[in-house]
């Protein structure tokens, strides 16, 4: 999923937000890049801490493990709060982590599922959504962080909401993600399926 992304929308505080059109879809894909000084395990542990979603993911109301398949694979439910009058969105995603044995780069792929969890009244279930997080070691304790998302929001959204979701939300999420990963509880954490570079 990680491909070259077209148009730079924001470049601020060591965070770059890009968008591009996707063939066959009316919705754009967004990619956010930044660098992080710390351990890859800290980044993986934070994303794996579903309860902490609301601390860093912009709009996340709550998140929990629906089913754990293994240490590196699970189904995770997330409820996203959107401004009135737009209905909240939720998703049950199949999440899987992999690590390249040579480069030690880590990738998480999250894909929306259908027909597993009953819809919840008052929320629009996302059934077409794909998110990738990638952490690439750069040496000297530096990690390149890449987050890429493409989704169908499930119904038409006002232009200002669409713009917010494409630029503001990814930017704020990356900013908060990097800050939260420096918290003491993630600093020295060990992740069973991750080998530090």
PDB file of C-alpha atoms in Angstrom:
ATOM      1  CA  UNK A   1       0.000   0.000   0.000  1.00  0.00           C
ATOM      2  CA  UNK A   2       2.891   2.372   0.663  1.00  0.00           C
ATOM      3  CA  UNK A   3       3.355   4.214  -2.612  1.00  0.00           C
ATOM      4  CA  UNK A   4       4.525   7.581  -3.840  1.00  0.00           C
ATOM      5  CA  UNK A   5       1.993  10.195  -2.843  1.00  0.00           C
ATOM      6  CA  UNK A   6       1.203  13.255  -4.889  1.00  0.00           C
ATOM      7  CA  UNK A   7       0.360  16.605  -3.416  1.00  0.00           C
ATOM      8  CA  UNK A   8       1.997  18.084  -0.314  1.00  0.00           C
ATOM      9  CA  UNK A   9      -0.783  19.608   1.798  1.00  0.00           C
ATOM     10  CA  UNK A  10       1.145  20.555   4.931  1.00  0.00           C
ATOM     11  CA  UNK A  11       4.788  20.617   6.028  1.00  0.00           C
ATOM     12  CA  UNK A  12       5.090  21.720   9.625  1.00  0.00           C
ATOM     13  CA  UNK A  13       6.822  20.586  12.835  1.00  0.00           C
ATOM     14  CA  UNK A  14       8.698  17.791  11.004  1.00  0.00           C
ATOM     15  CA  UNK A  15       5.381  16.367   9.761  1.00  0.00           C
ATOM     16  CA  UNK A  16       4.472  16.177   6.066  1.00  0.00           C
ATOM     17  CA  UNK A  17       0.914  15.457   4.921  1.00  0.00           C
ATOM     18  CA  UNK A  18       0.342  14.333   1.315  1.00  0.00           C
ATOM     19  CA  UNK A  19      -2.828  13.424  -0.581  1.00  0.00           C
ATOM     20  CA  UNK A  20      -3.425  11.751  -3.909  1.00  0.00           C
ATOM     21  CA  UNK A  21      -6.340  10.626  -6.027  1.00  0.00           C
ATOM     22  CA  UNK A  22      -7.081   6.902  -6.171  1.00  0.00           C
ATOM     23  CA  UNK A  23      -8.223   5.343  -9.425  1.00  0.00           C
ATOM     24  CA  UNK A  24     -11.808   4.146  -9.195  1.00  0.00           C
ATOM     25  CA  UNK A  25     -12.526   5.995  -5.945  1.00  0.00           C
ATOM     26  CA  UNK A  26     -13.999   9.459  -5.333  1.00  0.00           C
ATOM     27  CA  UNK A  27     -12.040   9.627  -2.068  1.00  0.00           C
ATOM     28  CA  UNK A  28      -8.410  10.655  -1.737  1.00  0.00           C
ATOM     29  CA  UNK A  29      -5.668   8.736   0.003  1.00  0.00           C
ATOM     30  CA  UNK A  30      -3.620  10.478   2.687  1.00  0.00           C
ATOM     31  CA  UNK A  31      -0.030   9.821   3.687  1.00  0.00           C
ATOM     32  CA  UNK A  32       1.774  11.353   6.660  1.00  0.00           C
ATOM     33  CA  UNK A  33       5.530  11.178   7.219  1.00  0.00           C
ATOM     34  CA  UNK A  34       7.731  12.205  10.117  1.00  0.00           C
ATOM     35  CA  UNK A  35      10.789  11.130  12.105  1.00  0.00           C
ATOM     36  CA  UNK A  36      10.902   9.858  15.671  1.00  0.00           C
ATOM     37  CA  UNK A  37      13.819   9.635  18.059  1.00  0.00           C
ATOM     38  CA  UNK A  38      13.409   6.464  20.070  1.00  0.00           C
ATOM     39  CA  UNK A  39      12.692   2.756  19.837  1.00  0.00           C
ATOM     40  CA  UNK A  40      10.522   1.011  17.259  1.00  0.00           C
ATOM     41  CA  UNK A  41       9.078  -1.112  20.067  1.00  0.00           C
ATOM     42  CA  UNK A  42       7.709   2.037  21.717  1.00  0.00           C
ATOM     43  CA  UNK A  43       5.804   2.929  18.549  1.00  0.00           C
ATOM     44  CA  UNK A  44       4.453  -0.598  18.101  1.00  0.00           C
ATOM     45  CA  UNK A  45       3.449  -0.838  21.768  1.00  0.00           C
ATOM     46  CA  UNK A  46       1.523   2.421  21.590  1.00  0.00           C
ATOM     47  CA  UNK A  47      -0.529   1.339  18.580  1.00  0.00           C
ATOM     48  CA  UNK A  48      -1.036  -2.033  20.264  1.00  0.00           C
ATOM     49  CA  UNK A  49      -2.410  -0.317  23.367  1.00  0.00           C
ATOM     50  CA  UNK A  50      -6.004  -0.062  22.121  1.00  0.00           C
ATOM     51  CA  UNK A  51      -7.173   1.653  25.316  1.00  0.00           C
ATOM     52  CA  UNK A  52      -4.772   4.545  24.624  1.00  0.00           C
ATOM     53  CA  UNK A  53      -6.300   5.317  21.213  1.00  0.00           C
ATOM     54  CA  UNK A  54      -8.195   8.351  22.529  1.00  0.00           C
ATOM     55  CA  UNK A  55      -4.936   9.806  23.897  1.00  0.00           C
ATOM     56  CA  UNK A  56      -3.363  10.314  20.475  1.00  0.00           C
ATOM     57  CA  UNK A  57      -5.614   9.363  17.537  1.00  0.00           C
ATOM     58  CA  UNK A  58      -7.611  12.457  16.639  1.00  0.00           C
ATOM     59  CA  UNK A  59     -11.343  11.711  16.878  1.00  0.00           C
ATOM     60  CA  UNK A  60     -10.925   8.288  18.514  1.00  0.00           C
ATOM     61  CA  UNK A  61     -13.647   7.913  21.139  1.00  0.00           C
ATOM     62  CA  UNK A  62     -12.633   4.417  22.215  1.00  0.00           C
ATOM     63  CA  UNK A  63     -10.991   1.252  20.942  1.00  0.00           C
ATOM     64  CA  UNK A  64     -10.670  -2.334  22.151  1.00  0.00           C
ATOM     65  CA  UNK A  65      -9.497  -5.794  21.130  1.00  0.00           C
ATOM     66  CA  UNK A  66     -12.446  -7.702  19.699  1.00  0.00           C
ATOM     67  CA  UNK A  67     -10.364 -10.840  19.178  1.00  0.00           C
ATOM     68  CA  UNK A  68      -6.660 -11.612  19.577  1.00  0.00           C
ATOM     69  CA  UNK A  69      -5.402 -14.129  17.047  1.00  0.00           C
ATOM     70  CA  UNK A  70      -1.725 -13.954  18.051  1.00  0.00           C
ATOM     71  CA  UNK A  71       0.777 -11.463  19.465  1.00  0.00           C
ATOM     72  CA  UNK A  72       1.008  -9.848  16.031  1.00  0.00           C
ATOM     73  CA  UNK A  73      -2.535 -10.263  14.712  1.00  0.00           C
ATOM     74  CA  UNK A  74      -5.950  -9.220  16.002  1.00  0.00           C
ATOM     75  CA  UNK A  75      -9.368  -7.788  15.291  1.00  0.00           C
ATOM     76  CA  UNK A  76      -9.713  -4.324  16.807  1.00  0.00           C
ATOM     77  CA  UNK A  77     -12.874  -2.239  17.155  1.00  0.00           C
ATOM     78  CA  UNK A  78     -12.608   1.559  17.007  1.00  0.00           C
ATOM     79  CA  UNK A  79     -15.300   4.213  17.469  1.00  0.00           C
ATOM     80  CA  UNK A  80     -14.532   7.624  15.928  1.00  0.00           C
ATOM     81  CA  UNK A  81     -16.360  10.731  17.056  1.00  0.00           C
ATOM     82  CA  UNK A  82     -17.217  13.209  14.267  1.00  0.00           C
ATOM     83  CA  UNK A  83     -18.581  16.741  14.682  1.00  0.00           C
ATOM     84  CA  UNK A  84     -22.358  17.260  14.631  1.00  0.00           C
ATOM     85  CA  UNK A  85     -24.393  16.855  12.439  1.00  0.00           C
ATOM     86  CA  UNK A  86     -22.272  14.057  10.935  1.00  0.00           C
ATOM     87  CA  UNK A  87     -22.822  10.568  12.353  1.00  0.00           C
ATOM     88  CA  UNK A  88     -19.949   8.896  14.173  1.00  0.00           C
ATOM     89  CA  UNK A  89     -17.990   6.226  12.334  1.00  0.00           C
ATOM     90  CA  UNK A  90     -16.821   2.872  13.631  1.00  0.00           C
ATOM     91  CA  UNK A  91     -14.800   0.001  12.234  1.00  0.00           C
ATOM     92  CA  UNK A  92     -13.811  -3.542  13.077  1.00  0.00           C
ATOM     93  CA  UNK A  93     -10.373  -3.922  11.547  1.00  0.00           C
ATOM     94  CA  UNK A  94      -8.180  -6.945  10.932  1.00  0.00           C
ATOM     95  CA  UNK A  95      -4.729  -5.837  12.082  1.00  0.00           C
ATOM     96  CA  UNK A  96      -1.478  -7.638  11.303  1.00  0.00           C
ATOM     97  CA  UNK A  97       2.141  -6.732  12.089  1.00  0.00           C
ATOM     98  CA  UNK A  98       5.224  -7.832  10.132  1.00  0.00           C
ATOM     99  CA  UNK A  99       8.934  -7.060  10.407  1.00  0.00           C
ATOM    100  CA  UNK A 100      11.546  -7.307   7.677  1.00  0.00           C
ATOM    101  CA  UNK A 101      14.333  -9.528   9.007  1.00  0.00           C
ATOM    102  CA  UNK A 102      17.056  -7.614   7.155  1.00  0.00           C
ATOM    103  CA  UNK A 103      16.124  -3.935   7.418  1.00  0.00           C
ATOM    104  CA  UNK A 104      14.173  -4.361  10.705  1.00  0.00           C
ATOM    105  CA  UNK A 105      11.469  -2.118   9.230  1.00  0.00           C
ATOM    106  CA  UNK A 106       8.072  -2.817  10.782  1.00  0.00           C
ATOM    107  CA  UNK A 107       4.701  -2.558   9.078  1.00  0.00           C
ATOM    108  CA  UNK A 108       1.159  -2.763  10.377  1.00  0.00           C
ATOM    109  CA  UNK A 109      -1.703  -3.351   7.951  1.00  0.00           C
ATOM    110  CA  UNK A 110      -5.246  -2.645   9.126  1.00  0.00           C
ATOM    111  CA  UNK A 111      -8.169  -3.591   6.868  1.00  0.00           C
ATOM    112  CA  UNK A 112     -11.854  -3.032   7.622  1.00  0.00           C
ATOM    113  CA  UNK A 113     -13.959  -6.176   7.915  1.00  0.00           C
ATOM    114  CA  UNK A 114     -17.606  -6.852   7.137  1.00  0.00           C
ATOM    115  CA  UNK A 115     -20.220  -9.255   8.506  1.00  0.00           C
ATOM    116  CA  UNK A 116     -18.414 -10.022  11.772  1.00  0.00           C
ATOM    117  CA  UNK A 117     -19.788  -7.439  14.198  1.00  0.00           C
ATOM    118  CA  UNK A 118     -23.400  -6.282  14.134  1.00  0.00           C
ATOM    119  CA  UNK A 119     -23.871  -2.578  13.270  1.00  0.00           C
ATOM    120  CA  UNK A 120     -24.342  -0.238  16.234  1.00  0.00           C
ATOM    121  CA  UNK A 121     -27.299   2.186  16.040  1.00  0.00           C
ATOM    122  CA  UNK A 122     -26.287   5.804  15.455  1.00  0.00           C
ATOM    123  CA  UNK A 123     -22.917   4.901  13.924  1.00  0.00           C
ATOM    124  CA  UNK A 124     -21.875   4.374  10.313  1.00  0.00           C
ATOM    125  CA  UNK A 125     -19.790   1.210   9.968  1.00  0.00           C
ATOM    126  CA  UNK A 126     -16.712   1.607   7.758  1.00  0.00           C
ATOM    127  CA  UNK A 127     -16.464  -1.413   5.469  1.00  0.00           C
ATOM    128  CA  UNK A 128     -13.872  -0.087   3.016  1.00  0.00           C
ATOM    129  CA  UNK A 129     -10.886   1.258   4.911  1.00  0.00           C
ATOM    130  CA  UNK A 130      -7.207   0.418   4.804  1.00  0.00           C
ATOM    131  CA  UNK A 131      -4.490   1.893   7.015  1.00  0.00           C
ATOM    132  CA  UNK A 132      -0.766   1.201   7.062  1.00  0.00           C
ATOM    133  CA  UNK A 133       1.772   2.242   9.669  1.00  0.00           C
ATOM    134  CA  UNK A 134       5.438   1.740   8.753  1.00  0.00           C
ATOM    135  CA  UNK A 135       8.498   2.316  10.939  1.00  0.00           C
ATOM    136  CA  UNK A 136      11.866   2.388   9.159  1.00  0.00           C
ATOM    137  CA  UNK A 137      15.097   2.552  11.205  1.00  0.00           C
ATOM    138  CA  UNK A 138      17.357   5.359   9.985  1.00  0.00           C
ATOM    139  CA  UNK A 139      20.268   4.760  12.367  1.00  0.00           C
ATOM    140  CA  UNK A 140      21.436   6.673  15.449  1.00  0.00           C
ATOM    141  CA  UNK A 141      18.100   6.101  17.190  1.00  0.00           C
ATOM    142  CA  UNK A 142      16.065   7.744  14.431  1.00  0.00           C
ATOM    143  CA  UNK A 143      12.963   6.128  12.951  1.00  0.00           C
ATOM    144  CA  UNK A 144      11.017   7.216   9.884  1.00  0.00           C
ATOM    145  CA  UNK A 145       7.294   7.022  10.631  1.00  0.00           C
ATOM    146  CA  UNK A 146       4.819   6.663   7.753  1.00  0.00           C
ATOM    147  CA  UNK A 147       1.050   6.472   8.101  1.00  0.00           C
ATOM    148  CA  UNK A 148      -1.117   5.944   5.032  1.00  0.00           C
ATOM    149  CA  UNK A 149      -4.918   5.686   4.865  1.00  0.00           C
ATOM    150  CA  UNK A 150      -7.603   5.310   2.240  1.00  0.00           C
ATOM    151  CA  UNK A 151     -11.251   4.856   3.114  1.00  0.00           C
ATOM    152  CA  UNK A 152     -14.816   5.205   1.968  1.00  0.00           C
ATOM    153  CA  UNK A 153     -16.558   7.173   4.755  1.00  0.00           C
ATOM    154  CA  UNK A 154     -19.814   5.306   4.144  1.00  0.00           C
ATOM    155  CA  UNK A 155     -21.868   8.335   3.109  1.00  0.00           C
ATOM    156  CA  UNK A 156     -21.294  11.796   1.691  1.00  0.00           C
ATOM    157  CA  UNK A 157     -19.617  14.273   4.012  1.00  0.00           C
ATOM    158  CA  UNK A 158     -19.582  18.094   3.992  1.00  0.00           C
ATOM    159  CA  UNK A 159     -16.502  19.539   2.309  1.00  0.00           C
ATOM    160  CA  UNK A 160     -15.147  20.993   5.549  1.00  0.00           C
ATOM    161  CA  UNK A 161     -15.306  17.576   7.226  1.00  0.00           C
ATOM    162  CA  UNK A 162     -13.552  15.939   4.270  1.00  0.00           C
ATOM    163  CA  UNK A 163     -10.776  18.543   4.362  1.00  0.00           C
ATOM    164  CA  UNK A 164     -10.413  18.084   8.119  1.00  0.00           C
ATOM    165  CA  UNK A 165     -10.100  14.310   7.737  1.00  0.00           C
ATOM    166  CA  UNK A 166      -7.540  14.620   4.926  1.00  0.00           C
ATOM    167  CA  UNK A 167      -5.189  17.181   6.488  1.00  0.00           C
ATOM    168  CA  UNK A 168      -5.930  18.343  10.044  1.00  0.00           C
ATOM    169  CA  UNK A 169      -6.796  14.968  11.550  1.00  0.00           C
ATOM    170  CA  UNK A 170      -3.742  13.089  10.166  1.00  0.00           C
ATOM    171  CA  UNK A 171      -1.441  15.955  11.157  1.00  0.00           C
ATOM    172  CA  UNK A 172      -2.734  16.164  14.735  1.00  0.00           C
ATOM    173  CA  UNK A 173      -2.721  12.378  15.035  1.00  0.00           C
ATOM    174  CA  UNK A 174       0.945  12.112  14.014  1.00  0.00           C
ATOM    175  CA  UNK A 175       1.922  14.960  16.331  1.00  0.00           C
ATOM    176  CA  UNK A 176       0.170  13.380  19.325  1.00  0.00           C
ATOM    177  CA  UNK A 177       1.378   9.879  18.402  1.00  0.00           C
ATOM    178  CA  UNK A 178       5.033  10.920  18.538  1.00  0.00           C
ATOM    179  CA  UNK A 179       4.537  12.686  21.869  1.00  0.00           C
ATOM    180  CA  UNK A 180       2.612   9.799  23.450  1.00  0.00           C
ATOM    181  CA  UNK A 181       5.243   7.241  22.362  1.00  0.00           C
ATOM    182  CA  UNK A 182       7.766   9.068  24.570  1.00  0.00           C
ATOM    183  CA  UNK A 183       5.694   8.453  27.701  1.00  0.00           C
ATOM    184  CA  UNK A 184       7.534   6.358  30.345  1.00  0.00           C
ATOM    185  CA  UNK A 185       5.205   3.349  30.023  1.00  0.00           C
ATOM    186  CA  UNK A 186       6.312   2.887  26.387  1.00  0.00           C
ATOM    187  CA  UNK A 187       9.975   3.890  26.751  1.00  0.00           C
ATOM    188  CA  UNK A 188      11.488   0.506  27.650  1.00  0.00           C
ATOM    189  CA  UNK A 189       8.647  -1.799  26.677  1.00  0.00           C
ATOM    190  CA  UNK A 190       9.439  -5.124  25.036  1.00  0.00           C
ATOM    191  CA  UNK A 191       7.302  -6.371  22.134  1.00  0.00           C
ATOM    192  CA  UNK A 192       7.632 -10.162  21.595  1.00  0.00           C
ATOM    193  CA  UNK A 193       7.585 -10.074  17.792  1.00  0.00           C
ATOM    194  CA  UNK A 194       9.855  -7.027  17.350  1.00  0.00           C
ATOM    195  CA  UNK A 195      13.656  -7.059  17.070  1.00  0.00           C
ATOM    196  CA  UNK A 196      15.242  -3.660  17.613  1.00  0.00           C
ATOM    197  CA  UNK A 197      17.741  -2.610  14.908  1.00  0.00           C
TER     198      UNK A 197
END
